[in-house]
PDB file of C-alpha atoms and ligand atoms in Angstrom:
ATOM      1  CA  UNK A  19      51.839 155.795  96.984  1.00  0.00           C
ATOM      2  CA  UNK A  20      54.609 154.315  94.978  1.00  0.00           C
ATOM      3  CA  UNK A  21      58.468 155.455  95.108  1.00  0.00           C
ATOM      4  CA  UNK A  22      59.652 155.500  91.572  1.00  0.00           C
ATOM      5  CA  UNK A  23      63.015 156.642  89.940  1.00  0.00           C
ATOM      6  CA  UNK A  24      65.494 158.862  91.449  1.00  0.00           C
ATOM      7  CA  UNK A  25      65.271 162.413  90.029  1.00  0.00           C
ATOM      8  CA  UNK A  26      68.320 163.934  91.661  1.00  0.00           C
ATOM      9  CA  UNK A  27      70.916 163.413  94.116  1.00  0.00           C
ATOM     10  CA  UNK A  28      72.496 166.446  95.865  1.00  0.00           C
ATOM     11  CA  UNK A  29      75.151 166.825  98.640  1.00  0.00           C
ATOM     12  CA  UNK A  30      72.934 165.574 101.585  1.00  0.00           C
ATOM     13  CA  UNK A  31      69.737 164.184  99.987  1.00  0.00           C
ATOM     14  CA  UNK A  32      68.359 162.094  97.254  1.00  0.00           C
ATOM     15  CA  UNK A  33      64.905 163.028  95.473  1.00  0.00           C
ATOM     16  CA  UNK A  34      62.663 160.313  94.230  1.00  0.00           C
ATOM     17  CA  UNK A  35      59.472 160.680  92.049  1.00  0.00           C
ATOM     18  CA  UNK A  36      56.299 159.032  93.094  1.00  0.00           C
ATOM     19  CA  UNK A  37      53.353 157.772  91.107  1.00  0.00           C
ATOM     20  CA  UNK A  38      51.535 161.131  92.135  1.00  0.00           C
ATOM     21  CA  UNK A  39      53.049 163.972  90.028  1.00  0.00           C
ATOM     22  CA  UNK A  40      52.542 166.567  92.683  1.00  0.00           C
ATOM     23  CA  UNK A  41      54.646 164.676  95.161  1.00  0.00           C
ATOM     24  CA  UNK A  42      58.155 163.533  95.581  1.00  0.00           C
ATOM     25  CA  UNK A  43      60.125 161.513  98.213  1.00  0.00           C
ATOM     26  CA  UNK A  44      63.295 163.215  99.905  1.00  0.00           C
ATOM     27  CA  UNK A  45      65.884 160.915 101.423  1.00  0.00           C
ATOM     28  CA  UNK A  46      68.380 162.127 103.716  1.00  0.00           C
ATOM     29  CA  UNK A  47      72.051 161.039 103.600  1.00  0.00           C
ATOM     30  CA  UNK A  48      74.813 160.887 106.058  1.00  0.00           C
ATOM     31  CA  UNK A  49      77.148 162.561 103.703  1.00  0.00           C
ATOM     32  CA  UNK A  50      78.575 165.855 104.946  1.00  0.00           C
ATOM     33  CA  UNK A  51      80.076 168.529 102.767  1.00  0.00           C
ATOM     34  CA  UNK A  52      81.390 172.057 103.642  1.00  0.00           C
ATOM     35  CA  UNK A  53      83.540 174.993 102.020  1.00  0.00           C
ATOM     36  CA  UNK A  54      81.867 174.509  98.415  1.00  0.00           C
ATOM     37  CA  UNK A  55      82.301 170.880  98.510  1.00  0.00           C
ATOM     38  CA  UNK A  56      85.984 170.935  99.150  1.00  0.00           C
ATOM     39  CA  UNK A  57      85.558 169.251 102.595  1.00  0.00           C
ATOM     40  CA  UNK A  58      83.797 165.885 102.652  1.00  0.00           C
ATOM     41  CA  UNK A  59      82.990 163.348 105.363  1.00  0.00           C
ATOM     42  CA  UNK A  60      80.188 161.389 106.947  1.00  0.00           C
ATOM     43  CA  UNK A  61      78.235 162.013 110.075  1.00  0.00           C
ATOM     44  CA  UNK A  62      76.726 158.871 111.200  1.00  0.00           C
ATOM     45  CA  UNK A  63      72.992 158.992 111.862  1.00  0.00           C
ATOM     46  CA  UNK A  64      72.676 162.717 110.611  1.00  0.00           C
ATOM     47  CA  UNK A  65      70.281 161.755 107.851  1.00  0.00           C
ATOM     48  CA  UNK A  66      67.849 160.373 110.299  1.00  0.00           C
ATOM     49  CA  UNK A  67      68.301 163.344 112.741  1.00  0.00           C
ATOM     50  CA  UNK A  68      67.920 165.959 109.855  1.00  0.00           C
ATOM     51  CA  UNK A  69      64.766 164.139 108.561  1.00  0.00           C
ATOM     52  CA  UNK A  70      62.993 163.936 111.718  1.00  0.00           C
ATOM     53  CA  UNK A  71      64.057 167.557 113.056  1.00  0.00           C
ATOM     54  CA  UNK A  72      62.982 169.056 109.822  1.00  0.00           C
ATOM     55  CA  UNK A  73      59.538 167.537 110.025  1.00  0.00           C
ATOM     56  CA  UNK A  74      59.047 168.355 113.506  1.00  0.00           C
ATOM     57  CA  UNK A  75      59.929 171.740 112.864  1.00  0.00           C
ATOM     58  CA  UNK A  76      57.846 172.160 109.683  1.00  0.00           C
ATOM     59  CA  UNK A  77      54.844 170.714 111.459  1.00  0.00           C
ATOM     60  CA  UNK A  78      55.160 173.285 114.072  1.00  0.00           C
ATOM     61  CA  UNK A  79      55.495 176.273 111.418  1.00  0.00           C
ATOM     62  CA  UNK A  80      52.496 174.862 109.706  1.00  0.00           C
ATOM     63  CA  UNK A  81      50.538 175.077 113.140  1.00  0.00           C
ATOM     64  CA  UNK A  82      51.818 178.823 112.940  1.00  0.00           C
ATOM     65  CA  UNK A  83      50.383 179.239 109.724  1.00  0.00           C
ATOM     66  CA  UNK A  84      53.440 179.206 107.709  1.00  0.00           C
ATOM     67  CA  UNK A  85      53.065 177.154 104.487  1.00  0.00           C
ATOM     68  CA  UNK A  86      55.807 174.312 104.047  1.00  0.00           C
ATOM     69  CA  UNK A  87      56.279 171.558 101.377  1.00  0.00           C
ATOM     70  CA  UNK A  88      56.076 168.912 104.076  1.00  0.00           C
ATOM     71  CA  UNK A  89      53.497 166.097 103.538  1.00  0.00           C
ATOM     72  CA  UNK A  90      54.155 162.987 105.460  1.00  0.00           C
ATOM     73  CA  UNK A  91      57.180 161.303 107.106  1.00  0.00           C
ATOM     74  CA  UNK A  92      57.460 157.881 105.459  1.00  0.00           C
ATOM     75  CA  UNK A  93      60.219 156.193 107.502  1.00  0.00           C
ATOM     76  CA  UNK A  94      63.372 157.405 109.537  1.00  0.00           C
ATOM     77  CA  UNK A  95      65.135 158.886 106.610  1.00  0.00           C
ATOM     78  CA  UNK A  96      62.444 159.528 103.884  1.00  0.00           C
ATOM     79  CA  UNK A  97      59.543 161.914 103.808  1.00  0.00           C
ATOM     80  CA  UNK A  98      57.033 162.955 101.130  1.00  0.00           C
ATOM     81  CA  UNK A  99      56.939 166.566 100.169  1.00  0.00           C
ATOM     82  CA  UNK A 100      55.167 168.508  97.617  1.00  0.00           C
ATOM     83  CA  UNK A 101      57.044 169.023  94.200  1.00  0.00           C
ATOM     84  CA  UNK A 102      57.885 172.706  94.055  1.00  0.00           C
ATOM     85  CA  UNK A 103      59.954 175.069  91.867  1.00  0.00           C
ATOM     86  CA  UNK A 104      62.790 176.011  94.207  1.00  0.00           C
ATOM     87  CA  UNK A 105      63.388 179.633  94.246  1.00  0.00           C
ATOM     88  CA  UNK A 106      67.234 179.826  93.486  1.00  0.00           C
ATOM     89  CA  UNK A 107      67.817 181.974  96.584  1.00  0.00           C
ATOM     90  CA  UNK A 108      69.610 181.012  99.914  1.00  0.00           C
ATOM     91  CA  UNK A 109      67.669 183.124 102.599  1.00  0.00           C
ATOM     92  CA  UNK A 110      69.801 183.459 105.744  1.00  0.00           C
ATOM     93  CA  UNK A 111      68.673 185.018 109.063  1.00  0.00           C
ATOM     94  CA  UNK A 112      71.222 186.019 111.575  1.00  0.00           C
ATOM     95  CA  UNK A 113      70.657 186.835 115.305  1.00  0.00           C
ATOM     96  CA  UNK A 114      74.195 186.776 116.392  1.00  0.00           C
ATOM     97  CA  UNK A 115      77.236 187.450 114.441  1.00  0.00           C
ATOM     98  CA  UNK A 116      79.026 184.079 113.277  1.00  0.00           C
ATOM     99  CA  UNK A 117      80.507 182.271 110.112  1.00  0.00           C
ATOM    100  CA  UNK A 118      80.679 184.428 107.030  1.00  0.00           C
ATOM    101  CA  UNK A 119      79.289 187.410 108.657  1.00  0.00           C
ATOM    102  CA  UNK A 120      82.089 187.754 111.083  1.00  0.00           C
ATOM    103  CA  UNK A 121      84.701 186.803 108.572  1.00  0.00           C
ATOM    104  CA  UNK A 122      83.268 189.023 105.711  1.00  0.00           C
ATOM    105  CA  UNK A 123      83.009 192.108 107.887  1.00  0.00           C
ATOM    106  CA  UNK A 124      86.109 191.564 110.447  1.00  0.00           C
ATOM    107  CA  UNK A 125      84.003 191.277 113.570  1.00  0.00           C
ATOM    108  CA  UNK A 126      84.156 188.672 116.343  1.00  0.00           C
ATOM    109  CA  UNK A 127      81.496 185.974 116.638  1.00  0.00           C
ATOM    110  CA  UNK A 128      78.885 186.323 119.233  1.00  0.00           C
ATOM    111  CA  UNK A 129      77.659 189.951 118.921  1.00  0.00           C
ATOM    112  CA  UNK A 130      73.987 189.982 119.512  1.00  0.00           C
ATOM    113  CA  UNK A 131      72.016 191.870 116.995  1.00  0.00           C
ATOM    114  CA  UNK A 132      69.345 194.291 117.992  1.00  0.00           C
ATOM    115  CA  UNK A 133      67.344 193.232 114.925  1.00  0.00           C
ATOM    116  CA  UNK A 134      67.550 190.200 112.776  1.00  0.00           C
ATOM    117  CA  UNK A 135      69.711 190.293 109.695  1.00  0.00           C
ATOM    118  CA  UNK A 136      68.132 188.898 106.679  1.00  0.00           C
ATOM    119  CA  UNK A 137      70.677 188.157 103.755  1.00  0.00           C
ATOM    120  CA  UNK A 138      70.343 186.318 100.322  1.00  0.00           C
ATOM    121  CA  UNK A 139      72.608 184.548  98.270  1.00  0.00           C
ATOM    122  CA  UNK A 140      72.179 183.214  94.596  1.00  0.00           C
ATOM    123  CA  UNK A 141      71.746 179.556  94.729  1.00  0.00           C
ATOM    124  CA  UNK A 142      74.350 178.709  92.014  1.00  0.00           C
ATOM    125  CA  UNK A 143      77.207 176.224  92.396  1.00  0.00           C
ATOM    126  CA  UNK A 144      79.294 177.399  89.369  1.00  0.00           C
ATOM    127  CA  UNK A 145      79.401 181.024  90.856  1.00  0.00           C
ATOM    128  CA  UNK A 146      79.803 179.681  94.328  1.00  0.00           C
ATOM    129  CA  UNK A 147      76.395 180.966  95.912  1.00  0.00           C
ATOM    130  CA  UNK A 148      77.357 184.851  95.642  1.00  0.00           C
ATOM    131  CA  UNK A 149      75.837 187.247  98.003  1.00  0.00           C
ATOM    132  CA  UNK A 150      73.016 189.531  96.681  1.00  0.00           C
ATOM    133  CA  UNK A 151      70.630 192.111  97.869  1.00  0.00           C
ATOM    134  CA  UNK A 152      66.869 192.258  96.913  1.00  0.00           C
ATOM    135  CA  UNK A 153      67.386 194.527  93.836  1.00  0.00           C
ATOM    136  CA  UNK A 154      69.897 191.958  92.577  1.00  0.00           C
ATOM    137  CA  UNK A 155      67.610 189.266  93.033  1.00  0.00           C
ATOM    138  CA  UNK A 156      64.732 191.131  91.078  1.00  0.00           C
ATOM    139  CA  UNK A 157      66.928 192.185  88.428  1.00  0.00           C
ATOM    140  CA  UNK A 158      68.012 188.690  87.778  1.00  0.00           C
ATOM    141  CA  UNK A 159      64.502 187.527  87.739  1.00  0.00           C
ATOM    142  CA  UNK A 160      65.190 184.969  90.518  1.00  0.00           C
ATOM    143  CA  UNK A 161      61.776 186.099  92.152  1.00  0.00           C
ATOM    144  CA  UNK A 162      59.466 189.096  92.187  1.00  0.00           C
ATOM    145  CA  UNK A 163      59.395 192.034  94.243  1.00  0.00           C
ATOM    146  CA  UNK A 164      56.041 190.665  95.808  1.00  0.00           C
ATOM    147  CA  UNK A 165      57.214 187.317  96.279  1.00  0.00           C
ATOM    148  CA  UNK A 166      60.540 188.555  97.923  1.00  0.00           C
ATOM    149  CA  UNK A 167      58.206 190.454 100.457  1.00  0.00           C
ATOM    150  CA  UNK A 168      56.445 187.387 101.396  1.00  0.00           C
ATOM    151  CA  UNK A 169      59.792 185.337 101.608  1.00  0.00           C
ATOM    152  CA  UNK A 170      61.236 187.920 103.782  1.00  0.00           C
ATOM    153  CA  UNK A 171      58.155 188.072 105.978  1.00  0.00           C
ATOM    154  CA  UNK A 172      58.119 184.233 106.201  1.00  0.00           C
ATOM    155  CA  UNK A 173      61.680 184.112 107.106  1.00  0.00           C
ATOM    156  CA  UNK A 174      61.320 186.558 110.111  1.00  0.00           C
ATOM    157  CA  UNK A 175      58.217 184.936 111.399  1.00  0.00           C
ATOM    158  CA  UNK A 176      60.085 181.521 111.091  1.00  0.00           C
ATOM    159  CA  UNK A 177      63.065 182.999 113.108  1.00  0.00           C
ATOM    160  CA  UNK A 178      60.630 184.142 115.834  1.00  0.00           C
ATOM    161  CA  UNK A 179      58.936 180.630 115.992  1.00  0.00           C
ATOM    162  CA  UNK A 180      62.242 178.648 115.812  1.00  0.00           C
ATOM    163  CA  UNK A 181      63.872 181.001 118.454  1.00  0.00           C
ATOM    164  CA  UNK A 182      61.049 180.200 120.788  1.00  0.00           C
ATOM    165  CA  UNK A 183      60.988 176.320 120.224  1.00  0.00           C
ATOM    166  CA  UNK A 184      64.859 176.263 120.826  1.00  0.00           C
ATOM    167  CA  UNK A 185      64.925 178.576 123.822  1.00  0.00           C
ATOM    168  CA  UNK A 186      62.794 176.041 125.470  1.00  0.00           C
ATOM    169  CA  UNK A 187      65.257 173.502 124.563  1.00  0.00           C
ATOM    170  CA  UNK A 188      68.142 175.420 126.098  1.00  0.00           C
ATOM    171  CA  UNK A 189      69.496 176.319 122.713  1.00  0.00           C
ATOM    172  CA  UNK A 190      70.360 179.558 121.131  1.00  0.00           C
ATOM    173  CA  UNK A 191      69.406 180.260 117.445  1.00  0.00           C
ATOM    174  CA  UNK A 192      72.464 181.966 116.086  1.00  0.00           C
ATOM    175  CA  UNK A 193      71.733 181.928 112.371  1.00  0.00           C
ATOM    176  CA  UNK A 194      70.131 179.449 109.571  1.00  0.00           C
ATOM    177  CA  UNK A 195      69.564 179.366 106.025  1.00  0.00           C
ATOM    178  CA  UNK A 196      66.221 178.759 104.382  1.00  0.00           C
ATOM    179  CA  UNK A 197      64.993 178.039 100.764  1.00  0.00           C
ATOM    180  CA  UNK A 198      61.556 178.621  99.432  1.00  0.00           C
ATOM    181  CA  UNK A 199      59.642 176.877  96.597  1.00  0.00           C
ATOM    182  CA  UNK A 200      56.487 177.586  94.417  1.00  0.00           C
ATOM    183  CA  UNK A 201      53.785 175.242  93.994  1.00  0.00           C
ATOM    184  CA  UNK A 202      52.052 175.023  90.558  1.00  0.00           C
ATOM    185  CA  UNK A 203      49.232 177.336  91.749  1.00  0.00           C
ATOM    186  CA  UNK A 204      52.081 180.021  92.710  1.00  0.00           C
ATOM    187  CA  UNK A 205      51.842 179.475  96.548  1.00  0.00           C
ATOM    188  CA  UNK A 206      55.463 180.146  98.251  1.00  0.00           C
ATOM    189  CA  UNK A 207      56.249 177.569 100.687  1.00  0.00           C
ATOM    190  CA  UNK A 208      59.207 176.717 103.029  1.00  0.00           C
ATOM    191  CA  UNK A 209      61.299 173.774 101.270  1.00  0.00           C
ATOM    192  CA  UNK A 210      64.497 172.130 102.075  1.00  0.00           C
ATOM    193  CA  UNK A 211      65.473 171.506 105.459  1.00  0.00           C
ATOM    194  CA  UNK A 212      65.764 173.065 109.122  1.00  0.00           C
ATOM    195  CA  UNK A 213      68.627 170.959 110.747  1.00  0.00           C
ATOM    196  CA  UNK A 214      71.958 171.201 112.288  1.00  0.00           C
ATOM    197  CA  UNK A 215      73.325 171.342 108.789  1.00  0.00           C
ATOM    198  CA  UNK A 216      71.398 174.459 108.056  1.00  0.00           C
ATOM    199  CA  UNK A 217      71.448 176.212 111.260  1.00  0.00           C
ATOM    200  CA  UNK A 218      73.900 177.552 113.873  1.00  0.00           C
ATOM    201  CA  UNK A 219      72.718 176.268 117.473  1.00  0.00           C
ATOM    202  CA  UNK A 220      74.637 177.386 120.734  1.00  0.00           C
ATOM    203  CA  UNK A 221      74.052 175.692 123.989  1.00  0.00           C
ATOM    204  CA  UNK A 222      72.241 178.722 125.751  1.00  0.00           C
ATOM    205  CA  UNK A 223      74.464 178.271 129.056  1.00  0.00           C
ATOM    206  CA  UNK A 224      77.791 177.070 127.833  1.00  0.00           C
ATOM    207  CA  UNK A 225      77.860 178.491 124.313  1.00  0.00           C
ATOM    208  CA  UNK A 226      78.758 174.955 123.026  1.00  0.00           C
ATOM    209  CA  UNK A 227      78.436 174.587 119.336  1.00  0.00           C
ATOM    210  CA  UNK A 228      75.592 171.837 118.528  1.00  0.00           C
ATOM    211  CA  UNK A 229      75.698 172.006 114.854  1.00  0.00           C
ATOM    212  CA  UNK A 230      77.632 171.307 111.520  1.00  0.00           C
ATOM    213  CA  UNK A 231      80.245 173.967 112.572  1.00  0.00           C
ATOM    214  CA  UNK A 232      81.785 170.974 114.642  1.00  0.00           C
ATOM    215  CA  UNK A 233      82.310 169.205 111.245  1.00  0.00           C
ATOM    216  CA  UNK A 234      83.344 172.269 109.391  1.00  0.00           C
ATOM    217  CA  UNK A 235      85.995 173.452 112.051  1.00  0.00           C
ATOM    218  CA  UNK A 236      87.150 169.872 113.039  1.00  0.00           C
ATOM    219  CA  UNK A 237      85.902 170.415 116.732  1.00  0.00           C
ATOM    220  CA  UNK A 238      85.137 166.763 117.315  1.00  0.00           C
ATOM    221  CA  UNK A 239      82.192 165.241 118.691  1.00  0.00           C
ATOM    222  CA  UNK A 240      80.262 165.857 115.650  1.00  0.00           C
ATOM    223  CA  UNK A 241      77.893 163.005 116.041  1.00  0.00           C
ATOM    224  CA  UNK A 242      77.444 163.829 119.592  1.00  0.00           C
ATOM    225  CA  UNK A 243      76.098 167.229 118.899  1.00  0.00           C
ATOM    226  CA  UNK A 244      73.634 166.126 116.337  1.00  0.00           C
ATOM    227  CA  UNK A 245      72.466 163.614 118.722  1.00  0.00           C
ATOM    228  CA  UNK A 246      72.131 166.005 121.558  1.00  0.00           C
ATOM    229  CA  UNK A 247      70.063 168.351 119.428  1.00  0.00           C
ATOM    230  CA  UNK A 248      67.925 165.457 118.546  1.00  0.00           C
ATOM    231  CA  UNK A 249      67.440 164.599 122.157  1.00  0.00           C
ATOM    232  CA  UNK A 250      66.377 167.973 123.131  1.00  0.00           C
ATOM    233  CA  UNK A 251      63.998 168.731 120.492  1.00  0.00           C
ATOM    234  CA  UNK A 252      62.687 165.314 119.693  1.00  0.00           C
ATOM    235  CA  UNK A 253      63.234 163.661 122.985  1.00  0.00           C
ATOM    236  CA  UNK A 254      65.475 160.945 121.567  1.00  0.00           C
TER     237      UNK A 254
HETATM  238  P1  5GP B 305      77.433 181.493 106.764  1.00  0.00           P
HETATM  239  O1  5GP B 305      77.110 182.409 105.632  1.00  0.00           O
HETATM  240  O2  5GP B 305      77.927 182.216 107.963  1.00  0.00           O
HETATM  241  O3  5GP B 305      78.446 180.393 106.295  1.00  0.00           O
HETATM  242  O4  5GP B 305      76.093 180.595 107.159  1.00  0.00           O
HETATM  243  C1  5GP B 305      74.973 181.261 107.784  1.00  0.00           C
HETATM  244  C2  5GP B 305      73.967 180.186 108.138  1.00  0.00           C
HETATM  245  O5  5GP B 305      73.287 179.462 107.007  1.00  0.00           O
HETATM  246  C3  5GP B 305      74.556 178.872 108.982  1.00  0.00           C
HETATM  247  O6  5GP B 305      73.806 178.412 109.888  1.00  0.00           O
HETATM  248  C4  5GP B 305      74.645 177.869 107.839  1.00  0.00           C
HETATM  249  O7  5GP B 305      74.721 176.619 108.375  1.00  0.00           O
HETATM  250  C5  5GP B 305      73.732 178.209 106.940  1.00  0.00           C
HETATM  251  N1  5GP B 305      74.192 178.158 105.521  1.00  0.00           N
HETATM  252  C6  5GP B 305      74.584 179.084 104.623  1.00  0.00           C
HETATM  253  N2  5GP B 305      74.896 178.472 103.505  1.00  0.00           N
HETATM  254  C7  5GP B 305      74.577 177.225 103.545  1.00  0.00           C
HETATM  255  C8  5GP B 305      74.787 176.150 102.620  1.00  0.00           C
HETATM  256  O8  5GP B 305      75.186 176.153 101.474  1.00  0.00           O
HETATM  257  N3  5GP B 305      74.583 174.830 102.964  1.00  0.00           N
HETATM  258  C9  5GP B 305      74.013 174.596 104.396  1.00  0.00           C
HETATM  259  N4  5GP B 305      73.848 173.469 104.720  1.00  0.00           N
HETATM  260  N5  5GP B 305      73.836 175.790 105.260  1.00  0.00           N
HETATM  261  C10 5GP B 305      74.178 176.906 104.769  1.00  0.00           C
END
């Protein structure tokens, strides 16, 4: 397979065409942004960790019957994935109050929910990714009712799987964001990434934050947190 022209450059990844129309290559960068792009920086080595961790977790999810866009890891920063139509929804699953849940509803961080909370935002930079409910998503024709049912079911199954994998690594899964895509034959697959950029990870014993909140909140030792997550999940 040949790498061809760059199709797109996002905040954390570049996307390249290949000589196979159904496949593209994602290349993970060390660039970090937060607060709608207002805060920018570099987290050295992040691209390598996010690429490897996403692929490791997507392979695990595939084993559990959850379809993903993952095809093949090419090198430490680059992976071949299926070309999909990204459904413009950010699907957030929360197990514990944190971040925007805590600020929006005026509660402290760290409240453990009895049931996971599934939340959606409209992936739209101009509108700053507004929160929406299932009726809004259907009215806006972002997806269909049937697809949304599948997405919600996958999101909850992914939550159970990730919680178990992370628990073994001494990490509590607080919340995370997923994106789904549709292949040309209409199959819904998990796309994007699963990494410390897109999840909140707290050390199970100390509660120490091991994710991008260290960057967002200037907590220091950002690279150290990513490296620690890599050691715990990937062994190096
Ligand atoms: P919150 O809504 O509290 O900011 O985020 C909830 C969870 O989803 C966190 O784990 C956060 O990392 C993830 N998340 C939500 N929106 C985004 C986003 O635009 N980019 C990234 N990388 N993660 C997000």
